[in-house]
Short mmCIF file of C-alpha atoms in Angstrom, two decimals:
data_model
loop_
_atom_site.label_atom_id
_atom_site.label_comp_id
_atom_site.label_asym_id
_atom_site.label_seq_id
_atom_site.Cartn_x
_atom_site.Cartn_y
_atom_site.Cartn_z
CA MET L 1 -22.44 -99.87 164.99
CA LYS L 2 -23.90 -96.84 164.32
CA THR L 3 -23.68 -95.89 160.80
CA ILE L 4 -24.36 -91.94 159.62
CA PRO L 5 -27.04 -91.92 156.36
CA SER L 6 -25.85 -89.49 153.58
CA PRO L 7 -28.04 -86.53 152.44
CA ASN L 8 -30.47 -86.57 150.12
CA LYS L 9 -29.07 -85.30 147.47
CA LYS L 10 -32.57 -84.39 146.08
CA PHE L 11 -33.88 -82.98 148.83
CA ILE L 12 -30.39 -80.47 149.33
CA ARG L 13 -31.17 -79.59 145.52
CA HIS L 14 -34.46 -78.67 145.57
CA ILE L 15 -34.74 -76.47 148.52
CA ILE L 16 -31.12 -74.61 146.69
CA LYS L 17 -33.52 -73.74 143.28
CA HIS L 18 -36.25 -72.49 146.00
CA TYR L 19 -34.19 -70.06 147.84
CA LEU L 20 -32.93 -69.09 144.79
CA LYS L 21 -36.25 -67.57 143.27
CA TYR L 22 -37.06 -64.27 143.37
CA ASP L 23 -38.68 -63.92 147.26
CA LYS L 24 -42.26 -61.25 147.08
CA GLU L 25 -41.85 -61.11 151.43
CA ASN L 26 -38.41 -60.85 151.17
CA PRO L 27 -36.98 -58.78 147.72
CA PHE L 28 -33.71 -57.30 149.47
CA ILE L 29 -32.66 -60.76 150.15
CA PHE L 30 -32.55 -61.72 146.08
CA ILE L 31 -31.48 -57.90 145.68
CA SER L 32 -28.67 -58.62 147.95
CA ALA L 33 -27.01 -62.30 145.62
CA MET L 34 -28.16 -60.48 142.81
CA LEU L 35 -25.46 -57.97 143.86
CA ALA L 36 -23.05 -60.12 145.39
CA PHE L 37 -23.29 -62.48 141.80
CA LEU L 38 -22.61 -58.67 140.24
CA GLY L 39 -19.61 -58.29 142.16
CA ILE L 40 -18.05 -61.53 141.49
CA ALA L 41 -18.72 -61.41 137.93
CA THR L 42 -17.45 -57.21 137.36
CA GLY L 43 -14.22 -58.30 139.76
CA VAL L 44 -13.39 -61.46 137.50
CA MET L 45 -13.76 -59.32 133.58
CA VAL L 46 -11.34 -57.03 135.59
CA LEU L 47 -9.15 -58.87 136.86
CA MET L 48 -9.08 -60.27 133.18
CA ILE L 49 -8.86 -57.63 131.31
CA ALA L 50 -6.21 -55.89 133.45
CA MET L 51 -3.29 -59.04 133.58
CA GLY L 52 -4.43 -59.79 130.48
CA ILE L 53 -3.35 -55.38 128.66
CA MET L 54 -0.16 -56.10 132.02
CA ASN L 55 0.42 -59.33 130.33
CA GLY L 56 0.52 -58.42 126.68
CA THR L 57 2.11 -54.63 127.73
CA GLN L 58 5.48 -56.73 129.34
CA LYS L 59 4.88 -58.86 126.09
CA SER L 60 5.83 -56.39 123.60
CA PHE L 61 8.59 -54.65 124.95
CA SER L 62 10.01 -58.66 126.05
CA GLU L 63 9.80 -58.78 121.55
CA LYS L 64 11.19 -55.39 120.53
CA LEU L 65 13.69 -55.18 123.20
CA PHE L 66 14.82 -59.10 121.98
CA VAL L 67 15.58 -57.95 118.92
CA MET L 68 17.43 -55.04 119.58
CA ASN L 69 19.53 -55.69 122.69
CA TYR L 70 20.25 -60.04 121.58
CA PRO L 71 19.58 -63.10 123.15
CA LEU L 72 23.11 -62.89 125.13
CA THR L 73 26.45 -60.67 124.42
CA VAL L 74 29.76 -61.52 125.22
CA LEU L 75 31.81 -58.70 126.11
CA PRO L 76 35.24 -58.48 126.79
CA LEU L 77 37.55 -56.73 129.55
CA ALA L 78 40.47 -56.35 128.45
CA GLU L 79 41.92 -55.87 124.87
CA ASN L 80 41.57 -58.70 122.37
CA SER L 81 39.59 -61.27 124.25
CA VAL L 82 36.88 -60.93 121.76
CA ASN L 83 38.02 -62.45 118.54
CA ASP L 84 38.14 -65.17 115.69
CA ALA L 85 39.73 -67.44 117.36
CA LEU L 86 37.41 -67.96 120.39
CA ILE L 87 34.13 -67.29 118.31
CA THR L 88 35.26 -70.78 116.47
CA LYS L 89 35.26 -72.15 119.95
CA LEU L 90 32.45 -71.64 120.75
CA SER L 91 30.78 -72.62 117.04
CA SER L 92 32.03 -76.50 117.66
CA LYS L 93 30.50 -76.17 121.58
CA PHE L 94 27.52 -74.60 120.69
CA PRO L 95 27.18 -75.48 116.80
CA GLN L 96 23.50 -74.69 117.52
CA LEU L 97 24.14 -70.41 118.49
CA LYS L 98 24.48 -67.83 115.70
CA PHE L 99 27.35 -66.02 116.08
CA SER L 100 27.65 -61.91 115.26
CA PRO L 101 30.91 -59.93 116.56
CA TYR L 102 30.90 -55.82 116.48
CA TYR L 103 32.65 -52.93 117.21
CA THR L 104 30.82 -50.28 118.35
CA THR L 105 31.70 -46.43 118.78
CA GLN L 106 29.60 -43.41 118.97
CA VAL L 107 29.63 -40.37 116.53
CA ILE L 108 27.75 -37.46 115.94
CA THR L 109 25.33 -37.64 112.15
CA LYS L 110 24.22 -34.40 110.40
CA ASN L 111 22.97 -33.56 107.15
CA GLU L 112 21.54 -30.49 106.36
CA GLY L 113 22.03 -28.94 109.01
CA ALA L 114 20.25 -31.12 111.32
CA VAL L 115 23.31 -33.33 114.01
CA GLN L 116 22.07 -35.54 116.05
CA GLY L 117 23.87 -38.06 117.90
CA SER L 118 24.17 -41.88 117.62
CA LEU L 119 25.80 -45.09 118.85
CA LEU L 120 27.34 -46.73 115.47
CA TYR L 121 28.33 -50.15 115.33
CA GLY L 122 30.13 -52.27 112.30
CA VAL L 123 28.56 -55.78 111.88
CA ASP L 124 29.91 -58.59 109.05
CA ALA L 125 26.26 -57.88 107.01
CA GLN L 126 25.47 -61.24 106.62
CA LYS L 127 26.23 -62.91 109.85
CA GLU L 128 24.45 -60.18 111.55
CA ALA L 129 21.49 -60.57 109.74
CA GLU L 130 21.60 -64.25 110.41
CA ILE L 131 20.72 -63.05 114.09
CA ASN L 132 18.58 -59.61 113.27
CA SER L 133 15.53 -59.58 111.72
CA ILE L 134 15.18 -55.89 111.91
CA PHE L 135 18.31 -55.37 110.21
CA ASN L 136 18.51 -58.10 107.11
CA ASP L 137 14.18 -56.63 106.26
CA ALA L 138 16.34 -53.54 106.03
CA LYS L 139 20.02 -53.65 104.60
CA GLY L 140 20.54 -53.31 101.18
CA THR L 141 22.56 -54.04 98.16
CA GLY L 142 25.54 -51.95 98.37
CA LYS L 143 29.06 -52.86 98.56
CA GLY L 144 31.12 -50.53 99.28
CA LYS L 145 32.72 -49.90 103.02
CA PHE L 146 30.84 -47.06 103.70
CA ARG L 147 27.82 -47.23 103.97
CA VAL L 148 24.63 -47.07 106.90
CA VAL L 149 21.92 -48.44 108.19
CA MET L 150 19.62 -46.54 110.42
CA GLY L 151 16.77 -46.38 112.19
CA GLU L 152 13.79 -44.19 110.67
CA GLY L 153 13.51 -41.99 113.50
CA LEU L 154 17.38 -40.80 112.89
CA SER L 155 16.21 -40.99 108.64
CA PHE L 156 13.47 -38.75 109.49
CA GLU L 157 15.57 -36.05 112.12
CA MET L 158 17.93 -36.24 109.36
CA ASN L 159 16.07 -36.53 106.52
CA ALA L 160 18.31 -39.38 104.76
CA ARG L 161 16.50 -41.37 102.70
CA SER L 162 18.01 -44.66 100.93
CA GLY L 163 20.81 -43.48 98.82
CA ASP L 164 21.54 -40.13 100.05
CA LYS L 165 24.70 -39.50 102.08
CA VAL L 166 25.06 -38.52 105.68
CA THR L 167 28.51 -37.24 107.74
CA LEU L 168 29.45 -39.03 110.65
CA TYR L 169 31.96 -37.33 113.01
CA PHE L 170 34.17 -39.28 115.04
CA SER L 171 35.28 -38.95 118.60
CA GLU L 172 38.98 -38.93 116.97
CA GLN L 173 41.21 -36.69 116.13
CA GLN L 174 43.00 -36.67 112.18
CA ALA L 175 45.43 -34.07 111.95
CA ILE L 176 44.54 -30.78 108.98
CA GLY L 177 47.39 -28.51 108.88
CA PHE L 178 48.92 -27.28 111.85
CA GLY L 179 46.36 -28.31 113.84
CA THR L 180 43.78 -31.46 114.47
CA MET L 181 40.14 -32.04 114.18
CA PRO L 182 37.10 -34.48 114.62
CA LEU L 183 37.19 -38.06 112.13
CA GLN L 184 34.48 -37.47 109.64
CA LYS L 185 33.31 -39.68 106.80
CA ARG L 186 30.58 -39.45 104.30
CA PHE L 187 28.47 -42.52 104.50
CA VAL L 188 25.49 -43.56 101.42
CA VAL L 189 22.51 -44.53 103.42
CA ASP L 190 21.98 -47.67 102.77
CA GLY L 191 18.52 -48.63 104.52
CA ILE L 192 16.43 -47.71 107.07
CA PHE L 193 15.14 -50.24 109.89
CA LYS L 194 11.96 -49.56 112.10
CA SER L 195 11.88 -51.46 115.26
CA GLY L 196 9.35 -50.16 116.76
CA LEU L 197 11.02 -48.69 119.72
CA LYS L 198 12.18 -44.72 118.09
CA ALA L 199 14.27 -44.53 121.36
CA TYR L 200 15.98 -46.84 119.28
CA ASP L 201 15.12 -46.21 115.27
CA LYS L 202 17.14 -42.94 116.23
CA ALA L 203 20.08 -43.31 118.45
CA ILE L 204 21.27 -46.68 116.28
CA MET L 205 23.04 -47.43 113.45
CA TYR L 206 25.13 -49.97 111.48
CA THR L 207 28.07 -50.08 109.49
CA THR L 208 29.91 -52.48 108.27
CA LEU L 209 33.54 -53.94 109.96
CA GLU L 210 35.86 -52.74 107.27
CA ALA L 211 34.58 -49.19 107.31
CA PHE L 212 35.51 -49.39 111.13
CA GLU L 213 39.42 -51.38 110.64
CA LYS L 214 39.71 -48.25 107.72
CA LEU L 215 39.12 -45.46 109.37
CA LEU L 216 39.11 -46.00 113.34
CA LYS L 217 42.69 -48.82 113.03
CA ARG L 218 40.79 -51.58 114.54
CA GLU L 219 42.17 -54.78 114.56
CA HIS L 220 40.73 -57.51 112.59
CA GLY L 221 39.77 -60.30 114.11
CA ASN L 222 39.44 -58.59 117.54
CA TYR L 223 36.05 -56.97 118.62
CA ASP L 224 34.36 -54.83 121.03
CA GLY L 225 31.66 -57.66 121.02
CA LEU L 226 29.96 -60.12 120.25
CA HIS L 227 25.85 -60.53 119.81
CA ILE L 228 24.56 -64.39 120.03
CA TYR L 229 21.92 -65.61 118.75
CA SER L 230 19.59 -68.51 120.52
CA GLN L 231 16.43 -69.88 121.34
CA ASN L 232 16.63 -70.40 124.61
CA PRO L 233 19.28 -67.73 125.79
CA MET L 234 18.76 -68.95 129.70
CA ASP L 235 19.26 -72.31 129.39
CA GLU L 236 22.82 -71.71 127.78
CA ILE L 237 24.34 -68.36 129.31
CA GLU L 238 25.98 -71.22 131.59
CA ALA L 239 27.11 -73.72 129.88
CA ILE L 240 29.01 -70.08 127.00
CA LYS L 241 30.25 -68.86 130.26
CA LYS L 242 31.79 -72.04 131.21
CA GLU L 243 33.91 -72.03 127.99
CA LEU L 244 34.51 -68.09 127.64
CA PRO L 245 38.30 -66.69 129.41
CA GLU L 246 38.85 -65.29 132.63
CA MET L 247 38.73 -61.37 131.22
CA VAL L 248 35.61 -61.78 128.94
CA VAL L 249 31.21 -61.62 130.83
CA ILE L 250 28.37 -63.16 129.31
CA GLU L 251 25.42 -61.16 129.41
CA GLY L 252 21.67 -61.67 128.72
CA TRP L 253 18.84 -59.93 127.78
CA TRP L 254 17.19 -60.07 130.57
CA GLN L 255 20.21 -58.82 132.54
CA GLN L 256 20.57 -55.84 130.20
CA ASN L 257 16.81 -54.92 131.10
CA GLY L 258 16.22 -56.48 134.34
CA ASN L 259 15.10 -53.44 136.68
CA PHE L 260 12.91 -52.81 133.91
CA PHE L 261 10.91 -56.22 133.95
CA ALA L 262 10.94 -56.89 137.42
CA ALA L 263 8.90 -53.16 137.99
CA MET L 264 6.82 -54.23 135.38
CA GLU L 265 6.23 -57.56 137.56
CA MET L 266 5.75 -56.09 140.72
CA GLU L 267 2.87 -53.51 139.22
CA LYS L 268 1.66 -56.77 137.72
CA LYS L 269 1.33 -58.68 141.14
CA ALA L 270 0.34 -55.43 143.13
CA LEU L 271 -2.03 -54.90 140.41
CA PHE L 272 -3.55 -58.21 141.16
CA LEU L 273 -4.63 -58.19 144.54
CA VAL L 274 -5.83 -54.51 144.66
CA LEU L 275 -8.40 -56.24 142.11
CA LEU L 276 -8.39 -59.07 144.13
CA LEU L 277 -10.87 -56.87 146.38
CA ILE L 278 -13.17 -56.08 144.04
CA ILE L 279 -14.17 -59.79 144.81
CA LEU L 280 -13.71 -59.78 148.47
CA VAL L 281 -16.00 -56.65 148.94
CA ALA L 282 -18.14 -58.77 146.18
CA SER L 283 -17.78 -61.96 148.49
CA LEU L 284 -18.95 -60.03 152.05
CA ASN L 285 -22.31 -59.58 149.57
CA ILE L 286 -21.91 -63.16 149.49
CA ILE L 287 -22.03 -63.37 153.11
CA SER L 288 -25.16 -60.91 153.46
CA SER L 289 -27.20 -62.54 151.54
CA LEU L 290 -26.74 -65.93 152.65
CA LEU L 291 -27.11 -64.35 156.69
CA MET L 292 -30.19 -62.36 156.14
CA THR L 293 -31.54 -65.92 154.12
CA VAL L 294 -30.53 -67.79 157.21
CA MET L 295 -32.54 -65.33 159.48
CA SER L 296 -35.13 -65.16 157.33
CA ARG L 297 -36.06 -69.06 156.58
CA ARG L 298 -35.25 -69.83 160.38
CA ARG L 299 -38.18 -71.67 160.87
CA GLU L 300 -38.14 -73.65 157.81
CA ILE L 301 -34.82 -74.82 158.99
CA ALA L 302 -36.33 -75.59 162.33
CA LEU L 303 -39.22 -77.33 160.07
CA MET L 304 -36.79 -79.15 158.12
CA ARG L 305 -35.11 -80.79 161.40
CA THR L 306 -37.80 -81.98 163.22
CA LEU L 307 -39.27 -83.60 159.82
CA GLY L 308 -35.37 -85.57 159.97
CA ALA L 309 -33.42 -82.88 157.54
CA THR L 310 -29.61 -83.22 159.84
CA LYS L 311 -27.22 -80.44 160.88
CA ALA L 312 -24.48 -81.34 157.43
CA GLU L 313 -27.84 -81.22 155.09
CA ILE L 314 -28.20 -77.69 156.48
CA LYS L 315 -25.19 -77.01 156.48
CA THR L 316 -24.68 -78.08 152.24
CA ILE L 317 -27.70 -76.15 151.16
CA PHE L 318 -26.27 -72.87 152.65
CA PHE L 319 -22.54 -73.78 151.48
CA ARG L 320 -23.74 -74.91 148.31
CA LEU L 321 -26.55 -71.78 147.61
CA GLY L 322 -23.20 -69.34 148.60
CA LEU L 323 -21.45 -71.50 145.98
CA SER L 324 -24.05 -70.95 143.03
CA ILE L 325 -24.02 -67.69 143.42
CA GLY L 326 -20.09 -67.17 143.45
CA SER L 327 -19.27 -69.68 140.46
CA ALA L 328 -22.37 -68.11 138.15
CA GLY L 329 -20.51 -64.99 138.67
CA ILE L 330 -17.11 -66.39 137.77
CA VAL L 331 -18.51 -67.69 134.30
CA VAL L 332 -20.52 -64.66 133.19
CA GLY L 333 -17.15 -62.83 134.74
CA SER L 334 -14.99 -65.04 132.23
CA ILE L 335 -17.15 -64.78 129.29
CA LEU L 336 -17.39 -61.04 130.03
CA GLY L 337 -13.85 -60.69 130.62
CA SER L 338 -13.68 -63.09 127.19
CA ILE L 339 -15.15 -60.94 125.29
CA GLY L 340 -13.66 -57.57 126.65
CA ILE L 341 -9.90 -58.86 125.82
CA TRP L 342 -11.64 -59.91 121.78
CA LEU L 343 -12.84 -56.64 122.00
CA LEU L 344 -10.11 -54.85 122.69
CA LYS L 345 -7.31 -56.90 120.24
CA THR L 346 -10.47 -56.35 117.05
CA PHE L 347 -11.19 -52.98 117.43
CA ASP L 348 -8.62 -50.07 117.88
CA PHE L 349 -10.30 -48.29 121.07
CA ILE L 350 -7.46 -46.74 123.09
CA SER L 351 -4.81 -45.72 120.89
CA MET L 352 -1.24 -45.24 122.25
CA PRO L 353 1.88 -42.82 121.96
CA GLU L 354 4.48 -44.93 119.64
CA ASP L 355 7.20 -43.05 121.46
CA VAL L 356 6.59 -44.38 124.61
CA TYR L 357 5.43 -48.14 123.78
CA GLY L 358 6.65 -49.08 120.50
CA THR L 359 2.90 -49.52 119.61
CA THR L 360 -0.25 -47.64 118.19
CA LYS L 361 -2.40 -50.61 119.57
CA LEU L 362 -3.02 -51.89 123.10
CA PRO L 363 -1.60 -55.44 123.46
CA VAL L 364 -3.31 -57.23 125.52
CA GLU L 365 -3.11 -61.17 126.27
CA LEU L 366 -4.25 -63.03 129.61
CA SER L 367 -1.33 -66.21 129.72
CA LEU L 368 -3.62 -69.49 130.73
CA SER L 369 -1.23 -68.89 134.47
CA ASP L 370 -2.88 -65.36 135.26
CA PHE L 371 -6.33 -66.82 134.16
CA SER L 372 -5.89 -69.83 136.63
CA PHE L 373 -4.49 -67.44 139.29
CA ILE L 374 -7.47 -65.85 138.81
CA ILE L 375 -9.73 -68.52 138.58
CA ILE L 376 -8.64 -70.01 141.77
CA GLY L 377 -8.41 -66.63 143.93
CA THR L 378 -11.92 -66.01 143.07
CA ALA L 379 -12.81 -69.69 143.96
CA ILE L 380 -10.70 -69.34 147.45
CA ILE L 381 -12.95 -66.42 148.29
CA ILE L 382 -16.37 -67.53 147.45
CA LEU L 383 -14.76 -70.90 149.11
CA LEU L 384 -14.50 -69.04 152.73
CA SER L 385 -17.48 -66.77 152.27
CA ALA L 386 -20.09 -69.57 151.91
CA LEU L 387 -18.53 -71.08 155.26
CA TYR L 388 -20.01 -69.29 157.89
CA PRO L 389 -23.16 -68.56 156.77
CA ALA L 390 -23.66 -71.92 155.93
CA LYS L 391 -21.84 -73.09 159.87
CA LYS L 392 -23.99 -71.06 161.62
CA ALA L 393 -27.69 -71.93 159.50
CA SER L 394 -26.21 -75.90 160.87
CA GLN L 395 -26.32 -74.16 164.80
CA THR L 396 -30.23 -73.67 164.22
CA ASP L 397 -32.29 -75.20 167.13
CA PRO L 398 -35.78 -75.93 166.02
CA LEU L 399 -36.72 -76.58 170.27
CA SER L 400 -35.87 -73.27 170.32
CA VAL L 401 -36.99 -71.67 166.89
CA LEU L 402 -40.32 -73.58 166.97
CA ARG L 403 -41.19 -72.05 170.81
CA ASN L 404 -40.24 -68.19 170.18
CA GLU L 405 -42.05 -68.35 166.73
#
């Protein structure tokens, strides 16, 4: 039985090193290989930075929306569906969760001639502070019913600081003489919060449950909704849903902003595919460089074949030659990408409008999964690019080459 000789690894390594050196007689081959190397390195670097920016922006928005929208929210479809009895039931079933019931209404805030529409929440300060770190940092020590915690943006527009008073106008009417006018009440500013998103800071205020019950005649123990804090809301939402009455629904923060995050995820995937084209174009240089090497080294290949080199060894030489160029590009690109991400995270090169993005500093954070996709995608392109030239080199006929050249 005829045995197939194993490839001579020392011979293969020697030839690859020889072909990677600069050749004075064929400088364009070396230049083409360098362009391929630089193209791969640039593509990997750009992909890492772009994916890092997209991932960091998405994470930054998620953190801010998570705080202001709460992990889970229970909403009634009928009156008196969310009440103390339901909270007691859920607390016994899910002791690891934290609950904060609330009332809510729209109001008009007025102070010193400035007028602004706002969304007012009535909450239990202690329970709300346990699930909302922004509120916890802002709440004051006031003891009265009629006190509010407002956002920094609203405070600025109203020119109202902690301890000042603002007038809130409600949609409910109150009798005045022979007519009616909107219900109004003076509230003391008990604290000012800053969520990082100006849209929230200009539109949301918190007051006490007692203020709603006193002014708007809300029935004690029956609420407009229930905020729930969970460390694993996506895993626990279904279990909680099974314990809810028929006319009560539950929403996760990701569902309330589903379209926004779906759009960001689609943009991220589209950007990845578009930037991967940079590496695809660079891989064409690998193909052209290897084919030029094959054409210029035809006599050497024929001579190696006549001296005993097998087709497999010739194919391995050019395949590994392509892999060497591509792998070097991946390594250098990864290093440059890491340096670029570190520079963007350390120094404030790019300033962003805070009212749009919630931060002035460019958020950059490359996840391990995104980095893995970049490396795997690049490696597949390089592998495919090196196959065809290697196959052409192994098909070189030594007899016809030596006869004609």
